[in-house]
């Protein structure tokens, strides 16, 4: 359950009353997340950095989450929300030299600069960012990502793991990944010459002849998101079982179309909401 807000009321009728407004979310299960599509895992990471960006620039000042673990978050409509603010702090460490600005983690330690005002620069922000790296980015960002996005994603993971970037640069780079993915720009440098021809059959679907692939939006079939028909053809040609695919009218959170990939086309039925493509034989 994530906190949406709260209201404090003190009147003659209702003295000293605090009302909390919350929203229900699903517990964050890292094992399950690793089995979801890269697109959904990227959404988790993007929502996390947007949250950390807000905390770094909050009206209260820079806020750090001292107990930063996956169990402190829930998923609401595919995005990450923080549930426990008991261990949030706006205290920035005071210092007289850089040696006072020491951040210790289980696998790494960092020393941040001491400002002329006698405060460790961006310590709260950097603590949040490194925790995001070690608990989320390393597991969720690079794996099974589109190959053309991997260099940028690897750069994001490495830069946050070394604390070379602050939250402003990190969120800007992840927003860039989102733009490349949503716009289909990431496909421009790939070779898209079909090896076979495909027959288009409007208002038709293939109800059966499924095969499984990973990751898939459907546990009994191969249901993936694509930017366009060209990418669907590319996916089909990379799957040895694929002999046809069916474009649905469903889209993901990025607006990409969901497509069923099929191992045959022996039984085609009318369906006004779908378009079937069958690989030519011979």
mmCIF file with all atom_site columns, N, CA and C in Angstrom, residues 28-82:
data_model
loop_
_atom_site.group_PDB
_atom_site.id
_atom_site.type_symbol
_atom_site.label_atom_id
_atom_site.label_alt_id
_atom_site.label_comp_id
_atom_site.label_asym_id
_atom_site.label_entity_id
_atom_site.label_seq_id
_atom_site.pdbx_PDB_ins_code
_atom_site.Cartn_x
_atom_site.Cartn_y
_atom_site.Cartn_z
_atom_site.occupancy
_atom_site.B_iso_or_equiv
_atom_site.pdbx_formal_charge
_atom_site.auth_seq_id
_atom_site.auth_comp_id
_atom_site.auth_asym_id
_atom_site.auth_atom_id
_atom_site.pdbx_PDB_model_num
ATOM 1   N N  . UNK A 1 28 ? 6.532  -6.149  -4.352  1.00 0.00 ? 28 UNK A N  1
ATOM 2   C CA . UNK A 1 28 ? 7.592  -6.256  -5.341  1.00 0.00 ? 28 UNK A CA 1
ATOM 3   C C  . UNK A 1 28 ? 8.301  -7.590  -5.185  1.00 0.00 ? 28 UNK A C  1
ATOM 4   N N  . UNK A 1 29 ? 8.124  -8.477  -6.155  1.00 0.00 ? 29 UNK A N  1
ATOM 5   C CA . UNK A 1 29 ? 8.767  -9.786  -6.142  1.00 0.00 ? 29 UNK A CA 1
ATOM 6   C C  . UNK A 1 29 ? 9.836  -9.812  -7.235  1.00 0.00 ? 29 UNK A C  1
ATOM 7   N N  . UNK A 1 30 ? 11.094 -9.731  -6.836  1.00 0.00 ? 30 UNK A N  1
ATOM 8   C CA . UNK A 1 30 ? 12.173 -9.608  -7.810  1.00 0.00 ? 30 UNK A CA 1
ATOM 9   C C  . UNK A 1 30 ? 12.255 -10.823 -8.736  1.00 0.00 ? 30 UNK A C  1
ATOM 10  N N  . UNK A 1 31 ? 12.005 -12.008 -8.213  1.00 0.00 ? 31 UNK A N  1
ATOM 11  C CA . UNK A 1 31 ? 12.058 -13.216 -9.051  1.00 0.00 ? 31 UNK A CA 1
ATOM 12  C C  . UNK A 1 31 ? 11.018 -13.134 -10.162 1.00 0.00 ? 31 UNK A C  1
ATOM 13  N N  . UNK A 1 32 ? 9.818  -12.683 -9.832  1.00 0.00 ? 32 UNK A N  1
ATOM 14  C CA . UNK A 1 32 ? 8.772  -12.536 -10.845 1.00 0.00 ? 32 UNK A CA 1
ATOM 15  C C  . UNK A 1 32 ? 9.125  -11.447 -11.848 1.00 0.00 ? 32 UNK A C  1
ATOM 16  N N  . UNK A 1 33 ? 9.711  -10.352 -11.361 1.00 0.00 ? 33 UNK A N  1
ATOM 17  C CA . UNK A 1 33 ? 10.085 -9.270  -12.262 1.00 0.00 ? 33 UNK A CA 1
ATOM 18  C C  . UNK A 1 33 ? 11.102 -9.721  -13.303 1.00 0.00 ? 33 UNK A C  1
ATOM 19  N N  . UNK A 1 34 ? 12.022 -10.580 -12.898 1.00 0.00 ? 34 UNK A N  1
ATOM 20  C CA . UNK A 1 34 ? 13.043 -11.060 -13.827 1.00 0.00 ? 34 UNK A CA 1
ATOM 21  C C  . UNK A 1 34 ? 12.447 -11.908 -14.945 1.00 0.00 ? 34 UNK A C  1
ATOM 22  N N  . UNK A 1 35 ? 11.229 -12.383 -14.750 1.00 0.00 ? 35 UNK A N  1
ATOM 23  C CA . UNK A 1 35 ? 10.572 -13.213 -15.756 1.00 0.00 ? 35 UNK A CA 1
ATOM 24  C C  . UNK A 1 35 ? 9.638  -12.409 -16.651 1.00 0.00 ? 35 UNK A C  1
ATOM 25  N N  . UNK A 1 36 ? 9.514  -11.117 -16.409 1.00 0.00 ? 36 UNK A N  1
ATOM 26  C CA . UNK A 1 36 ? 8.647  -10.276 -17.225 1.00 0.00 ? 36 UNK A CA 1
ATOM 27  C C  . UNK A 1 36 ? 9.420  -9.713  -18.416 1.00 0.00 ? 36 UNK A C  1
ATOM 28  N N  . UNK A 1 37 ? 8.721  -9.032  -19.293 1.00 0.00 ? 37 UNK A N  1
ATOM 29  C CA . UNK A 1 37 ? 9.351  -8.453  -20.483 1.00 0.00 ? 37 UNK A CA 1
ATOM 30  C C  . UNK A 1 37 ? 10.296 -7.328  -20.098 1.00 0.00 ? 37 UNK A C  1
ATOM 31  N N  . UNK A 1 38 ? 11.279 -7.074  -20.986 1.00 0.00 ? 38 UNK A N  1
ATOM 32  C CA . UNK A 1 38 ? 12.196 -5.965  -20.731 1.00 0.00 ? 38 UNK A CA 1
ATOM 33  C C  . UNK A 1 38 ? 11.428 -4.650  -20.657 1.00 0.00 ? 38 UNK A C  1
ATOM 34  N N  . UNK A 1 39 ? 10.416 -4.501  -21.466 1.00 0.00 ? 39 UNK A N  1
ATOM 35  C CA . UNK A 1 39 ? 9.625  -3.264  -21.490 1.00 0.00 ? 39 UNK A CA 1
ATOM 36  C C  . UNK A 1 39 ? 9.017  -2.966  -20.121 1.00 0.00 ? 39 UNK A C  1
ATOM 37  N N  . UNK A 1 40 ? 8.496  -3.988  -19.453 1.00 0.00 ? 40 UNK A N  1
ATOM 38  C CA . UNK A 1 40 ? 7.904  -3.787  -18.131 1.00 0.00 ? 40 UNK A CA 1
ATOM 39  C C  . UNK A 1 40 ? 8.976  -3.546  -17.066 1.00 0.00 ? 40 UNK A C  1
ATOM 40  N N  . UNK A 1 41 ? 10.114 -4.226  -17.206 1.00 0.00 ? 41 UNK A N  1
ATOM 41  C CA . UNK A 1 41 ? 11.208 -3.999  -16.255 1.00 0.00 ? 41 UNK A CA 1
ATOM 42  C C  . UNK A 1 41 ? 11.787 -2.595  -16.414 1.00 0.00 ? 41 UNK A C  1
ATOM 43  N N  . UNK A 1 42 ? 11.868 -2.126  -17.652 1.00 0.00 ? 42 UNK A N  1
ATOM 44  C CA . UNK A 1 42 ? 12.333 -0.758  -17.887 1.00 0.00 ? 42 UNK A CA 1
ATOM 45  C C  . UNK A 1 42 ? 11.364 0.247   -17.262 1.00 0.00 ? 42 UNK A C  1
ATOM 46  N N  . UNK A 1 43 ? 10.078 -0.039  -17.327 1.00 0.00 ? 43 UNK A N  1
ATOM 47  C CA . UNK A 1 43 ? 9.087  0.862   -16.724 1.00 0.00 ? 43 UNK A CA 1
ATOM 48  C C  . UNK A 1 43 ? 9.292  0.987   -15.217 1.00 0.00 ? 43 UNK A C  1
ATOM 49  N N  . UNK A 1 44 ? 9.639  -0.126  -14.573 1.00 0.00 ? 44 UNK A N  1
ATOM 50  C CA . UNK A 1 44 ? 9.926  -0.101  -13.138 1.00 0.00 ? 44 UNK A CA 1
ATOM 51  C C  . UNK A 1 44 ? 11.107 0.836   -12.851 1.00 0.00 ? 44 UNK A C  1
ATOM 52  N N  . UNK A 1 45 ? 12.177 0.688   -13.625 1.00 0.00 ? 45 UNK A N  1
ATOM 53  C CA . UNK A 1 45 ? 13.373 1.506   -13.404 1.00 0.00 ? 45 UNK A CA 1
ATOM 54  C C  . UNK A 1 45 ? 13.104 2.973   -13.708 1.00 0.00 ? 45 UNK A C  1
ATOM 55  N N  . UNK A 1 46 ? 12.343 3.238   -14.761 1.00 0.00 ? 46 UNK A N  1
ATOM 56  C CA . UNK A 1 46 ? 12.019 4.623   -15.113 1.00 0.00 ? 46 UNK A CA 1
ATOM 57  C C  . UNK A 1 46 ? 11.179 5.287   -14.028 1.00 0.00 ? 46 UNK A C  1
ATOM 58  N N  . UNK A 1 47 ? 10.182 4.569   -13.521 1.00 0.00 ? 47 UNK A N  1
ATOM 59  C CA . UNK A 1 47 ? 9.345  5.142   -12.458 1.00 0.00 ? 47 UNK A CA 1
ATOM 60  C C  . UNK A 1 47 ? 10.161 5.357   -11.189 1.00 0.00 ? 47 UNK A C  1
ATOM 61  N N  . UNK A 1 48 ? 11.161 4.495   -10.961 1.00 0.00 ? 48 UNK A N  1
ATOM 62  C CA . UNK A 1 48 ? 12.009 4.664   -9.785  1.00 0.00 ? 48 UNK A CA 1
ATOM 63  C C  . UNK A 1 48 ? 12.862 5.924   -9.892  1.00 0.00 ? 48 UNK A C  1
ATOM 64  N N  . UNK A 1 49 ? 13.490 6.156   -11.047 1.00 0.00 ? 49 UNK A N  1
ATOM 65  C CA . UNK A 1 49 ? 14.333 7.348   -11.153 1.00 0.00 ? 49 UNK A CA 1
ATOM 66  C C  . UNK A 1 49 ? 13.498 8.623   -11.153 1.00 0.00 ? 49 UNK A C  1
ATOM 67  N N  . UNK A 1 50 ? 12.281 8.549   -11.675 1.00 0.00 ? 50 UNK A N  1
ATOM 68  C CA . UNK A 1 50 ? 11.395 9.715   -11.591 1.00 0.00 ? 50 UNK A CA 1
ATOM 69  C C  . UNK A 1 50 ? 11.055 10.017  -10.134 1.00 0.00 ? 50 UNK A C  1
ATOM 70  N N  . UNK A 1 51 ? 10.841 8.966   -9.353  1.00 0.00 ? 51 UNK A N  1
ATOM 71  C CA . UNK A 1 51 ? 10.597 9.137   -7.923  1.00 0.00 ? 51 UNK A CA 1
ATOM 72  C C  . UNK A 1 51 ? 11.822 9.737   -7.235  1.00 0.00 ? 51 UNK A C  1
ATOM 73  N N  . UNK A 1 52 ? 13.001 9.206   -7.533  1.00 0.00 ? 52 UNK A N  1
ATOM 74  C CA . UNK A 1 52 ? 14.222 9.712   -6.905  1.00 0.00 ? 52 UNK A CA 1
ATOM 75  C C  . UNK A 1 52 ? 14.516 11.151  -7.328  1.00 0.00 ? 52 UNK A C  1
ATOM 76  N N  . UNK A 1 53 ? 14.151 11.504  -8.557  1.00 0.00 ? 53 UNK A N  1
ATOM 77  C CA . UNK A 1 53 ? 14.309 12.883  -9.014  1.00 0.00 ? 53 UNK A CA 1
ATOM 78  C C  . UNK A 1 53 ? 13.425 13.813  -8.190  1.00 0.00 ? 53 UNK A C  1
ATOM 79  N N  . UNK A 1 54 ? 12.197 13.374  -7.928  1.00 0.00 ? 54 UNK A N  1
ATOM 80  C CA . UNK A 1 54 ? 11.305 14.182  -7.093  1.00 0.00 ? 54 UNK A CA 1
ATOM 81  C C  . UNK A 1 54 ? 11.863 14.320  -5.675  1.00 0.00 ? 54 UNK A C  1
ATOM 82  N N  . UNK A 1 55 ? 12.344 13.215  -5.112  1.00 0.00 ? 55 UNK A N  1
ATOM 83  C CA . UNK A 1 55 ? 12.889 13.271  -3.752  1.00 0.00 ? 55 UNK A CA 1
ATOM 84  C C  . UNK A 1 55 ? 14.114 14.188  -3.674  1.00 0.00 ? 55 UNK A C  1
ATOM 85  N N  . UNK A 1 56 ? 14.912 14.205  -4.721  1.00 0.00 ? 56 UNK A N  1
ATOM 86  C CA . UNK A 1 56 ? 16.103 15.054  -4.715  1.00 0.00 ? 56 UNK A CA 1
ATOM 87  C C  . UNK A 1 56 ? 15.760 16.535  -4.773  1.00 0.00 ? 56 UNK A C  1
ATOM 88  N N  . UNK A 1 57 ? 14.579 16.848  -5.335  1.00 0.00 ? 57 UNK A N  1
ATOM 89  C CA . UNK A 1 57 ? 14.170 18.252  -5.505  1.00 0.00 ? 57 UNK A CA 1
ATOM 90  C C  . UNK A 1 57 ? 12.864 18.542  -4.776  1.00 0.00 ? 57 UNK A C  1
ATOM 91  N N  . UNK A 1 58 ? 12.586 17.814  -3.714  1.00 0.00 ? 58 UNK A N  1
ATOM 92  C CA . UNK A 1 58 ? 11.318 17.982  -2.999  1.00 0.00 ? 58 UNK A CA 1
ATOM 93  C C  . UNK A 1 58 ? 11.268 19.331  -2.278  1.00 0.00 ? 58 UNK A C  1
ATOM 94  N N  . UNK A 1 59 ? 10.065 19.829  -1.962  1.00 0.00 ? 59 UNK A N  1
ATOM 95  C CA . UNK A 1 59 ? 9.955  21.100  -1.221  1.00 0.00 ? 59 UNK A CA 1
ATOM 96  C C  . UNK A 1 59 ? 10.642 21.060  0.144   1.00 0.00 ? 59 UNK A C  1
ATOM 97  N N  . UNK A 1 60 ? 10.823 19.855  0.693   1.00 0.00 ? 60 UNK A N  1
ATOM 98  C CA . UNK A 1 60 ? 11.481 19.729  1.998   1.00 0.00 ? 60 UNK A CA 1
ATOM 99  C C  . UNK A 1 60 ? 13.002 19.759  1.887   1.00 0.00 ? 60 UNK A C  1
ATOM 100 N N  . UNK A 1 61 ? 13.496 19.647  0.674   1.00 0.00 ? 61 UNK A N  1
ATOM 101 C CA . UNK A 1 61 ? 14.921 19.474  0.464   1.00 0.00 ? 61 UNK A CA 1
ATOM 102 C C  . UNK A 1 61 ? 15.191 18.085  -0.083  1.00 0.00 ? 61 UNK A C  1
ATOM 103 N N  . UNK A 1 62 ? 16.436 17.723  -0.206  1.00 0.00 ? 62 UNK A N  1
ATOM 104 C CA . UNK A 1 62 ? 16.795 16.408  -0.729  1.00 0.00 ? 62 UNK A CA 1
ATOM 105 C C  . UNK A 1 62 ? 16.475 15.333  0.307   1.00 0.00 ? 62 UNK A C  1
ATOM 106 N N  . UNK A 1 63 ? 15.669 14.358  -0.108  1.00 0.00 ? 63 UNK A N  1
ATOM 107 C CA . UNK A 1 63 ? 15.200 13.301  0.793   1.00 0.00 ? 63 UNK A CA 1
ATOM 108 C C  . UNK A 1 63 ? 15.918 11.997  0.458   1.00 0.00 ? 63 UNK A C  1
ATOM 109 N N  . UNK A 1 64 ? 16.453 11.337  1.452   1.00 0.00 ? 64 UNK A N  1
ATOM 110 C CA . UNK A 1 64 ? 17.057 10.025  1.249   1.00 0.00 ? 64 UNK A CA 1
ATOM 111 C C  . UNK A 1 64 ? 16.217 8.956   1.935   1.00 0.00 ? 64 UNK A C  1
ATOM 112 N N  . UNK A 1 65 ? 16.186 7.780   1.332   1.00 0.00 ? 65 UNK A N  1
ATOM 113 C CA . UNK A 1 65 ? 15.487 6.629   1.905   1.00 0.00 ? 65 UNK A CA 1
ATOM 114 C C  . UNK A 1 65 ? 16.530 5.751   2.584   1.00 0.00 ? 65 UNK A C  1
ATOM 115 N N  . UNK A 1 66 ? 16.570 5.803   3.904   1.00 0.00 ? 66 UNK A N  1
ATOM 116 C CA . UNK A 1 66 ? 17.611 5.103   4.645   1.00 0.00 ? 66 UNK A CA 1
ATOM 117 C C  . UNK A 1 66 ? 17.437 3.588   4.585   1.00 0.00 ? 66 UNK A C  1
ATOM 118 N N  . UNK A 1 67 ? 16.190 3.124   4.512   1.00 0.00 ? 67 UNK A N  1
ATOM 119 C CA . UNK A 1 67 ? 15.927 1.684   4.386   1.00 0.00 ? 67 UNK A CA 1
ATOM 120 C C  . UNK A 1 67 ? 15.463 1.412   2.964   1.00 0.00 ? 67 UNK A C  1
ATOM 121 N N  . UNK A 1 68 ? 16.417 1.373   2.051   1.00 0.00 ? 68 UNK A N  1
ATOM 122 C CA . UNK A 1 68 ? 16.137 1.288   0.617   1.00 0.00 ? 68 UNK A CA 1
ATOM 123 C C  . UNK A 1 68 ? 16.274 -0.162  0.186   1.00 0.00 ? 68 UNK A C  1
ATOM 124 N N  . UNK A 1 69 ? 15.169 -0.884  0.259   1.00 0.00 ? 69 UNK A N  1
ATOM 125 C CA . UNK A 1 69 ? 15.155 -2.282  -0.165  1.00 0.00 ? 69 UNK A CA 1
ATOM 126 C C  . UNK A 1 69 ? 13.901 -2.550  -0.973  1.00 0.00 ? 69 UNK A C  1
ATOM 127 N N  . UNK A 1 70 ? 13.915 -3.567  -1.834  1.00 0.00 ? 70 UNK A N  1
ATOM 128 C CA . UNK A 1 70 ? 12.735 -3.833  -2.662  1.00 0.00 ? 70 UNK A CA 1
ATOM 129 C C  . UNK A 1 70 ? 11.441 -3.983  -1.874  1.00 0.00 ? 70 UNK A C  1
ATOM 130 N N  . UNK A 1 71 ? 11.511 -4.492  -0.652  1.00 0.00 ? 71 UNK A N  1
ATOM 131 C CA . UNK A 1 71 ? 10.272 -4.697  0.114   1.00 0.00 ? 71 UNK A CA 1
ATOM 132 C C  . UNK A 1 71 ? 9.651  -3.383  0.578   1.00 0.00 ? 71 UNK A C  1
ATOM 133 N N  . UNK A 1 72 ? 10.371 -2.265  0.423   1.00 0.00 ? 72 UNK A N  1
ATOM 134 C CA . UNK A 1 72 ? 9.828  -0.958  0.778   1.00 0.00 ? 72 UNK A CA 1
ATOM 135 C C  . UNK A 1 72 ? 9.008  -0.346  -0.359  1.00 0.00 ? 72 UNK A C  1
ATOM 136 N N  . UNK A 1 73 ? 8.858  -1.099  -1.467  1.00 0.00 ? 73 UNK A N  1
ATOM 137 C CA . UNK A 1 73 ? 8.152  -0.581  -2.634  1.00 0.00 ? 73 UNK A CA 1
ATOM 138 C C  . UNK A 1 73 ? 7.013  -1.526  -3.018  1.00 0.00 ? 73 UNK A C  1
ATOM 139 N N  . UNK A 1 74 ? 6.031  -0.975  -3.718  1.00 0.00 ? 74 UNK A N  1
ATOM 140 C CA . UNK A 1 74 ? 4.978  -1.781  -4.320  1.00 0.00 ? 74 UNK A CA 1
ATOM 141 C C  . UNK A 1 74 ? 4.824  -1.339  -5.779  1.00 0.00 ? 74 UNK A C  1
ATOM 142 N N  . UNK A 1 75 ? 4.149  -2.176  -6.547  1.00 0.00 ? 75 UNK A N  1
ATOM 143 C CA . UNK A 1 75 ? 3.870  -1.850  -7.947  1.00 0.00 ? 75 UNK A CA 1
ATOM 144 C C  . UNK A 1 75 ? 2.399  -1.465  -8.071  1.00 0.00 ? 75 UNK A C  1
ATOM 145 N N  . UNK A 1 76 ? 2.148  -0.285  -8.614  1.00 0.00 ? 76 UNK A N  1
ATOM 146 C CA . UNK A 1 76 ? 0.793  0.216   -8.843  1.00 0.00 ? 76 UNK A CA 1
ATOM 147 C C  . UNK A 1 76 ? 0.671  0.548   -10.327 1.00 0.00 ? 76 UNK A C  1
ATOM 148 N N  . UNK A 1 77 ? -0.196 -0.184  -11.032 1.00 0.00 ? 77 UNK A N  1
ATOM 149 C CA . UNK A 1 77 ? -0.381 0.025   -12.477 1.00 0.00 ? 77 UNK A CA 1
ATOM 150 C C  . UNK A 1 77 ? 0.940  -0.010  -13.230 1.00 0.00 ? 77 UNK A C  1
ATOM 151 N N  . UNK A 1 78 ? 1.809  -0.947  -12.856 1.00 0.00 ? 78 UNK A N  1
ATOM 152 C CA . UNK A 1 78 ? 3.063  -1.141  -13.567 1.00 0.00 ? 78 UNK A CA 1
ATOM 153 C C  . UNK A 1 78 ? 4.192  -0.229  -13.160 1.00 0.00 ? 78 UNK A C  1
ATOM 154 N N  . UNK A 1 79 ? 3.941  0.686   -12.207 1.00 0.00 ? 79 UNK A N  1
ATOM 155 C CA . UNK A 1 79 ? 4.979  1.624   -11.786 1.00 0.00 ? 79 UNK A CA 1
ATOM 156 C C  . UNK A 1 79 ? 5.297  1.439   -10.317 1.00 0.00 ? 79 UNK A C  1
ATOM 157 N N  . UNK A 1 80 ? 6.513  1.838   -9.961  1.00 0.00 ? 80 UNK A N  1
ATOM 158 C CA . UNK A 1 80 ? 7.012  1.642   -8.610  1.00 0.00 ? 80 UNK A CA 1
ATOM 159 C C  . UNK A 1 80 ? 6.578  2.787   -7.703  1.00 0.00 ? 80 UNK A C  1
ATOM 160 N N  . UNK A 1 81 ? 6.085  2.456   -6.518  1.00 0.00 ? 81 UNK A N  1
ATOM 161 C CA . UNK A 1 81 ? 5.716  3.447   -5.506  1.00 0.00 ? 81 UNK A CA 1
ATOM 162 C C  . UNK A 1 81 ? 6.356  3.042   -4.177  1.00 0.00 ? 81 UNK A C  1
ATOM 163 N N  . UNK A 1 82 ? 6.798  4.047   -3.418  1.00 0.00 ? 82 UNK A N  1
ATOM 164 C CA . UNK A 1 82 ? 7.398  3.771   -2.119  1.00 0.00 ? 82 UNK A CA 1
ATOM 165 C C  . UNK A 1 82 ? 6.292  3.669   -1.068  1.00 0.00 ? 82 UNK A C  1
#
